[in-house]
Coordinates of C-alpha atoms and ligand atoms in Angstrom, one line a residue:
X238 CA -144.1 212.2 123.8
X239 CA -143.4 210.8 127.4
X240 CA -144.1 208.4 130.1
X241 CA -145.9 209.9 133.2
X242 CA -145.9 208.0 136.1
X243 CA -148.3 209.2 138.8
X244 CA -149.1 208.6 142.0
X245 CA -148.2 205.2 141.8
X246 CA -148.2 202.5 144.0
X247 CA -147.5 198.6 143.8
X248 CA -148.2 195.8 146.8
X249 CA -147.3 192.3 147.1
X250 CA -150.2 191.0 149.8
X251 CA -149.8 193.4 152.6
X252 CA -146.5 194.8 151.3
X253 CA -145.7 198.2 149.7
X254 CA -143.1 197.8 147.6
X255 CA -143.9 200.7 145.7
X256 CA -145.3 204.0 147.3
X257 CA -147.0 207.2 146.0
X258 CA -144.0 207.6 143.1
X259 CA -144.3 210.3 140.7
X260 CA -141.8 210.2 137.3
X261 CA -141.4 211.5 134.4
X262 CA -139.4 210.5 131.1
X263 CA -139.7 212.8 128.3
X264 CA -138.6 211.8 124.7
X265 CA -135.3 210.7 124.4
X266 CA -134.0 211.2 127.5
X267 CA -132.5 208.1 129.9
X268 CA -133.3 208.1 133.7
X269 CA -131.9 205.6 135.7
X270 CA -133.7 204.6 138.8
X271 CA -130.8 203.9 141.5
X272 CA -131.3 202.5 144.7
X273 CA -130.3 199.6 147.0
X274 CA -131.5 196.0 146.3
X275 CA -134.7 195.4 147.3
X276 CA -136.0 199.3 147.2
X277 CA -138.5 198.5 144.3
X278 CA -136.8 199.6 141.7
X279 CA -137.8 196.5 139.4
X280 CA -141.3 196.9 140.7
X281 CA -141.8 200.4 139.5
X282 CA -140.3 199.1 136.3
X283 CA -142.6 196.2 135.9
X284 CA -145.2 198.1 136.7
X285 CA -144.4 200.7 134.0
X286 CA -144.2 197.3 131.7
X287 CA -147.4 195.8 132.4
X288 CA -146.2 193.4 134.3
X289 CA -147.3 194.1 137.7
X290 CA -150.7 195.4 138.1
X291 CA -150.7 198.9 140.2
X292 CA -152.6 199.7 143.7
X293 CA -153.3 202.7 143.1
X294 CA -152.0 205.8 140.8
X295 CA -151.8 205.8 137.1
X296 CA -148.7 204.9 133.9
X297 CA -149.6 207.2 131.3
X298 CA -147.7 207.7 127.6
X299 CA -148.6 211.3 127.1
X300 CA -152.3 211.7 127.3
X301 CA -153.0 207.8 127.5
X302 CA -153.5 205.7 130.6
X303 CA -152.1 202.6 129.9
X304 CA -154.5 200.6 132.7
X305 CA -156.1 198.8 129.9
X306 CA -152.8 198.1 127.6
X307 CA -151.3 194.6 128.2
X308 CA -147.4 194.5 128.4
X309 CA -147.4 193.6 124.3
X310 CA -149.3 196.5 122.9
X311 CA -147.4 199.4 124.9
X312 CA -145.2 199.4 122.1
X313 CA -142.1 199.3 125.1
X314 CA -138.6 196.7 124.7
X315 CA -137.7 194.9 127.8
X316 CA -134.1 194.3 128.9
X317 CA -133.4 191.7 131.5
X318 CA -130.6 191.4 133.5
X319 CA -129.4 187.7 132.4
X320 CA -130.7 188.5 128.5
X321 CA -133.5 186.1 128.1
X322 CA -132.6 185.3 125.1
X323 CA -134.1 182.3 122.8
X324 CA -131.1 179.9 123.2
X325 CA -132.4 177.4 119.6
X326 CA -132.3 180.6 117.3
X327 CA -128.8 182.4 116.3
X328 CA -128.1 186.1 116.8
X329 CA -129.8 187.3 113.7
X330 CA -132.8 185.3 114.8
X331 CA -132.9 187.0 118.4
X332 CA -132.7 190.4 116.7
X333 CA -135.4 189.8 114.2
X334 CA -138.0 188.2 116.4
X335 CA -139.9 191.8 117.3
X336 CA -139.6 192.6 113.5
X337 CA -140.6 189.2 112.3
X338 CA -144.2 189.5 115.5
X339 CA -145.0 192.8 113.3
X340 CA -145.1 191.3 110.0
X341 CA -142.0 193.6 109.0
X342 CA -140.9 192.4 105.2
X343 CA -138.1 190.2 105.2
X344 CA -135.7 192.4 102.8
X345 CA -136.4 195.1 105.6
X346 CA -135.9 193.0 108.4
X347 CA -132.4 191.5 107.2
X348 CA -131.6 195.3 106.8
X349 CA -132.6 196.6 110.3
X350 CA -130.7 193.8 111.7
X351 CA -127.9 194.4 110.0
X352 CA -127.8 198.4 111.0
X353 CA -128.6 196.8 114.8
X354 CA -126.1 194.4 114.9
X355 CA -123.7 197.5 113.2
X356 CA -124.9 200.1 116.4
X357 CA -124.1 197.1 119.1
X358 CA -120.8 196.1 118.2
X359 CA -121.3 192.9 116.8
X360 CA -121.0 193.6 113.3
X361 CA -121.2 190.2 111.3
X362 CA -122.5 187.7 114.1
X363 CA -125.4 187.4 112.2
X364 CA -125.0 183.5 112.1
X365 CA -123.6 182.8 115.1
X366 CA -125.4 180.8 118.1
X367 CA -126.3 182.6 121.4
X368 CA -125.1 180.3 123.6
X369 CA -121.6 180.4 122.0
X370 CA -121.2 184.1 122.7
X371 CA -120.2 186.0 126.3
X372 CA -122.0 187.3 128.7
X373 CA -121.1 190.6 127.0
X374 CA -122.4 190.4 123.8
X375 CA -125.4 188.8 124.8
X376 CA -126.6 191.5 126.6
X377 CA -125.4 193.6 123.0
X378 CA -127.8 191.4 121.0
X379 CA -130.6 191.6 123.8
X380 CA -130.1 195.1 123.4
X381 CA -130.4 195.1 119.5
X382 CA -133.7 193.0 120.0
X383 CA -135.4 195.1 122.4
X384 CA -134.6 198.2 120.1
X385 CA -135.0 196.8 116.6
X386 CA -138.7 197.5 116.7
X387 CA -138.1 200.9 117.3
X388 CA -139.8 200.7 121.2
X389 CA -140.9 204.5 121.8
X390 CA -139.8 203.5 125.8
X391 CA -137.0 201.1 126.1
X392 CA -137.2 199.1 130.1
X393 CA -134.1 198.0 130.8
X394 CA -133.8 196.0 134.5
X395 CA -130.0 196.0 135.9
X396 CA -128.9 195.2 132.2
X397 CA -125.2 194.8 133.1
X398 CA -124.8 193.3 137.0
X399 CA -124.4 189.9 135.5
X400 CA -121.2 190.8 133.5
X401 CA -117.9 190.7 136.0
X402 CA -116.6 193.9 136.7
X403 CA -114.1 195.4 134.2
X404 CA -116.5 194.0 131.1
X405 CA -119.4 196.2 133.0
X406 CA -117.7 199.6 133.2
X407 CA -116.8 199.0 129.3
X408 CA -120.1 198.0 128.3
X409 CA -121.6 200.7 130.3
X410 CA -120.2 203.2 128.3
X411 CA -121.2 201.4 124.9
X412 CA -124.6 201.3 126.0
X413 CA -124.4 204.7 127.0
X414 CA -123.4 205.5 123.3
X415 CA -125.9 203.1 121.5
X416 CA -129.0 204.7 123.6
X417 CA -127.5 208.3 122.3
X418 CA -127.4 207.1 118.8
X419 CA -130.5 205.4 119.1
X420 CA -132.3 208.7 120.5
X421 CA -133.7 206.1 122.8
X422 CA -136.0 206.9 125.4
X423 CA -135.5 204.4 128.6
X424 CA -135.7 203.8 132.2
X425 CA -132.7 201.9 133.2
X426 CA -133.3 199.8 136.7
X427 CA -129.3 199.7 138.5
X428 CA -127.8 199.4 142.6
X429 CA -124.6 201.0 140.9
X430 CA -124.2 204.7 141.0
X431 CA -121.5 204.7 138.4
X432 CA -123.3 202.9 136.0
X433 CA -126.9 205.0 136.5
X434 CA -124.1 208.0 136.2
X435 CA -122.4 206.6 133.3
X436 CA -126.2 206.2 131.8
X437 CA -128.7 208.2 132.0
X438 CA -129.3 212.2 131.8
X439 CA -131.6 211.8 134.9
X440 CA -131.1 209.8 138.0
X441 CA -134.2 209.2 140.6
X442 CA -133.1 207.8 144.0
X443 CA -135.2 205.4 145.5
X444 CA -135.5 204.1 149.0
X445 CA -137.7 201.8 150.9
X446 CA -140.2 202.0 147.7
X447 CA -140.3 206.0 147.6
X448 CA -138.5 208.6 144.9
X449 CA -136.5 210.6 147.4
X450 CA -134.6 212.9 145.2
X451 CA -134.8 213.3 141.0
X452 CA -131.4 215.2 138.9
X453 CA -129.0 215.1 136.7
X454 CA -126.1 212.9 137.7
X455 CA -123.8 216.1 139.0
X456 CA -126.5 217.4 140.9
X457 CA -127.2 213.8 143.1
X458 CA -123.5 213.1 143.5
X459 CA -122.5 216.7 145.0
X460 CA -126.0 217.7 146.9
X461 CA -127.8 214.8 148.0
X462 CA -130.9 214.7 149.6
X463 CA -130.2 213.7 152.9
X464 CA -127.3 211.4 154.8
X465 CA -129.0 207.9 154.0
X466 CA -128.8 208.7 150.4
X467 CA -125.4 210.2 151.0
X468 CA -124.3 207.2 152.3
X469 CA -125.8 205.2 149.4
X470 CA -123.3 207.3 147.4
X471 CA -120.1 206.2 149.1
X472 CA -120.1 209.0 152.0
X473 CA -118.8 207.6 155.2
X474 CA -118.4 210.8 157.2
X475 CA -120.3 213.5 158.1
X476 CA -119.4 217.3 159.4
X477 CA -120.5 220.1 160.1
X478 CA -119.3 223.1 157.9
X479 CA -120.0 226.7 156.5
X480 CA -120.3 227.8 152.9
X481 CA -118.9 231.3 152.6
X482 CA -117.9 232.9 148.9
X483 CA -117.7 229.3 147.3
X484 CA -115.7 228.0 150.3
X485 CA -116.4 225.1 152.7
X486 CA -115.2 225.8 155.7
X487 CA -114.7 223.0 159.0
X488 CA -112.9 221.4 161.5
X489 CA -110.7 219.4 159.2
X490 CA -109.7 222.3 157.1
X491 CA -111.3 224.5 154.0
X492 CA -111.6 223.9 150.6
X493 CA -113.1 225.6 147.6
X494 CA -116.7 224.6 146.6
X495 CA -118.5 227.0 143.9
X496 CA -121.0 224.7 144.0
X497 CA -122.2 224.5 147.0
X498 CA -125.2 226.4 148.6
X499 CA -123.9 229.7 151.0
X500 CA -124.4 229.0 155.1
X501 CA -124.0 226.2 157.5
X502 CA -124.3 222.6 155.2
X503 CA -123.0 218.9 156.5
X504 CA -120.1 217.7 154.4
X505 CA -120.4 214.7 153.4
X506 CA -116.7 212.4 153.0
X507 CA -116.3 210.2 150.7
X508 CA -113.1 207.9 151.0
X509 CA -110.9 210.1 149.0
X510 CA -112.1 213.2 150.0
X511 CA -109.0 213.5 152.4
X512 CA -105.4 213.6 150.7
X513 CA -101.6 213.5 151.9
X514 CA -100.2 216.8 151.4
X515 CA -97.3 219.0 152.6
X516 CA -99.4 220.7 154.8
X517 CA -103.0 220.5 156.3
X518 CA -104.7 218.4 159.5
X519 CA -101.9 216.6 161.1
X520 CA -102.4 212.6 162.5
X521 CA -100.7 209.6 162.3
X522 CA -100.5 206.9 159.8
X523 CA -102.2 203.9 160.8
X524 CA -101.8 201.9 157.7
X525 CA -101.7 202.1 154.1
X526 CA -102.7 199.6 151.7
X527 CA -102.4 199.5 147.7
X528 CA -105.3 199.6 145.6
X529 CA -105.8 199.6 141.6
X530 CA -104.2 203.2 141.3
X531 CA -103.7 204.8 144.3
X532 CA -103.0 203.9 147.8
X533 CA -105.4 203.6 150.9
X534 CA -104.8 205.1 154.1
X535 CA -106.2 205.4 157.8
X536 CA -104.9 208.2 160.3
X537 CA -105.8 209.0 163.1
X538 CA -106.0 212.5 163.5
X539 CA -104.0 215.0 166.2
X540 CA -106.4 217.0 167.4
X541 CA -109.6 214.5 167.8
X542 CA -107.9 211.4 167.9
X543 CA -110.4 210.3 165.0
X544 CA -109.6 207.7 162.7
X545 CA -110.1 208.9 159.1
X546 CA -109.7 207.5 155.6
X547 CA -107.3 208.8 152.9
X548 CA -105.4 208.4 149.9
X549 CA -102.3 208.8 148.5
X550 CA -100.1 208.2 145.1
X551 CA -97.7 206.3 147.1
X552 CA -97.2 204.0 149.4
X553 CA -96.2 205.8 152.9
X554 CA -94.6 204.0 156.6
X555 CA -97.7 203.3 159.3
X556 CA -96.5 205.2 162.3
X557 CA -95.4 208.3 160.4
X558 CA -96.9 212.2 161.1
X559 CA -98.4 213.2 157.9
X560 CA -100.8 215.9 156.6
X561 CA -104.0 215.7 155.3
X562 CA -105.7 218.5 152.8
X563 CA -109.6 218.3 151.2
X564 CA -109.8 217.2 148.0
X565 CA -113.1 218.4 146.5
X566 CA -114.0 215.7 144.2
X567 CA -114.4 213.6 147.3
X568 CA -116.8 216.0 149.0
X569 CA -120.9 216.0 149.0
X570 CA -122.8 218.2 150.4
X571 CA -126.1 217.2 152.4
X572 CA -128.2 220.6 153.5
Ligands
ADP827 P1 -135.2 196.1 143.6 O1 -135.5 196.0 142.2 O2 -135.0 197.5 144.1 O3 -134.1 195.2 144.1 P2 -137.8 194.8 143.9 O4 -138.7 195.7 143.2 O5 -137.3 193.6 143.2 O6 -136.5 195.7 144.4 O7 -138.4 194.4 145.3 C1 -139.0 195.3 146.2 C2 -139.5 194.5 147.4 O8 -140.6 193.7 147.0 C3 -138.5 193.5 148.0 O9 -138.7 193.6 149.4 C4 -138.9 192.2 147.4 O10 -138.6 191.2 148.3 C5 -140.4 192.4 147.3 N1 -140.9 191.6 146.1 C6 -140.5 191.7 144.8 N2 -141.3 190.8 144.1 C7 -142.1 190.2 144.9 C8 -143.2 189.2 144.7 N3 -143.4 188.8 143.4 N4 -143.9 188.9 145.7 C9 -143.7 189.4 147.0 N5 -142.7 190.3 147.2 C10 -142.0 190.7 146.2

């Protein structure tokens, strides 16, 4: 069982939003679909729905085109960013409504609420009104709606950018968990790497309405496609280097990569790919600013008089000589 998207493109008048994409999900895996606002991401999604008709190219659930199916016989669940949920019935209510539209017996429906309400965190809400609850566990009992049916694909579109910050890296991971448990096959629609990371066992980049590269989340983070989408995922600097026996080797100093492919590469630097150390590249502090848990820092390096980012643990004096080493974790690399 699996969701074939083919050739597939999606305009709005003269348009493209979506151009000759080609995806796959296969049962029970998540792919997220990460790109910057605006890239079509929701398109594609609404178009796997039902809810956009395509230009050209075909949605297929395994050997079934779905050109024919409306949205509400694609047996999918939708997930909307803000919930959508209906604000005159209580939680229970909400979770029921897809069993309630399929004739499911009310003795069975009270029990797959229950186990829904159970797998979301929200054990015993049953009776409570939606509009009394947070932003956070409204998107829970959207989620329990859109899977009580049992939705062989479940759509989810930016499910968590409503929710403040803090709330969406915890929730983030409980979805995470929920779609595991659920053995839930879904396309999740996010502009936040950690979160598509955090997600799914796929990630597909998009840009300007194209797929520009499809992995698993270690794979996109270390070896991106190419420097836009490097710089989509926090790289700031690139330079030149050569891979040699698992090392990375360039101008601001070497640093063990197993990972990477053997020859010349571009490095790609994310902000803390550069640490203070006893010894390494030498510059000069140029300031150093406290964030959650660790500090910031800007040098400007000796030998190119290039100004750098950094961190630290601690707090250091602008104006001092210090020494900068490579910190893998920081490091992509592009081909
Ligand atoms: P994303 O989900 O990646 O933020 P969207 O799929 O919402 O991107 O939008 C892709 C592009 O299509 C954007 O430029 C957007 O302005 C445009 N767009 C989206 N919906 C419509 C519409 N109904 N009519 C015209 N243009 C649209």
């Amino acid at each position: 069982m699996m969701l074939s998207v083919a050739d597939l493109t999606v305009r709005y008048g003269s348009f493209t939003a979506v151009s000759e994409v080609d995806v796959e999900v296969a049962d029970g895996e998540v792919l997220a679909l990460l790109g910057p606002s605006g890239c079509g991401k929701s398109t594609l999604l609404r178009a796997v729905a039902g809810l956009e008709p395509p230009a050209a190219g075909t949605v297929r659930w395994d050997d079934t085109d779905l050109a024919d199916v409306p949205v509400h016989r694609r047996g999918f669940g939708l997930v909307f960013q803000d919930g959508q949920l209906f604000p005159h019935r209580d939680v229970a209510g909400n979770v029921a409504f897809g069993l309630r539209m399929r004739r499911v017996p009310a003795a069975e429906r009270h029990t797959r609420v229950a186990e829904l309400l159970e797998l979301v965190g929200l054990e015993g809400y049953g009776r409570r009104k939606v509009t009394e609850l947070s932003g956070g566990e409204q998107q829970r009992v959207a989620l329990a709606r859109a899977l009580a049916p049992r939705p062989r694909l479940l759509l989810l579109d930016e499910p968590l950018s409503a929710l403040d910050r803090a709330l969406r890296e915890q929730l983030a991971m409980d979805l995470a968990g929920v779609l595991r448990v659920a053995g839930a096959t879904a396309l999740v629609v996010t502009h936040d790497h950690d979160e598509a990371f955090t997600l799914a066992d796929r990630v597909a980049v998009m840009r300007a309405g194209r797929i520009v590269q499809t992995g698993p989340p270690d794979e996109v983070w270390r070896c991106p496609a190419d420097e836009d989408t490097a710089r989509f995922l926090g790289c700031g600097l690139f330079v030149p280097a050569v891979v040699a026996d698992g090392v990375a080797t360039c101008d601001l100093g070497s640093v063990a990569l197993p990972w990477a492919p053997e020859g010349p590469v571009t490095l790609g630097l994310r902000p803390t790919a550069l640490r203070l150390a006893a010894d390494g590249i030498s510059g000069k502090l140029i300031r150093s600013v406290h964030r959650r848990d660790h500090v910031r820092l800007q040098v400007r390096l000796d030998d190119t008089d290039q100004l750098v980012d950094a961190v630290a643990g601690i707090a250091e004096t602008p104006g001092d000589r210090v020494h900068l080493t490579l910190d893998p974790d920081g490091l992509a690399v592009v081909r």
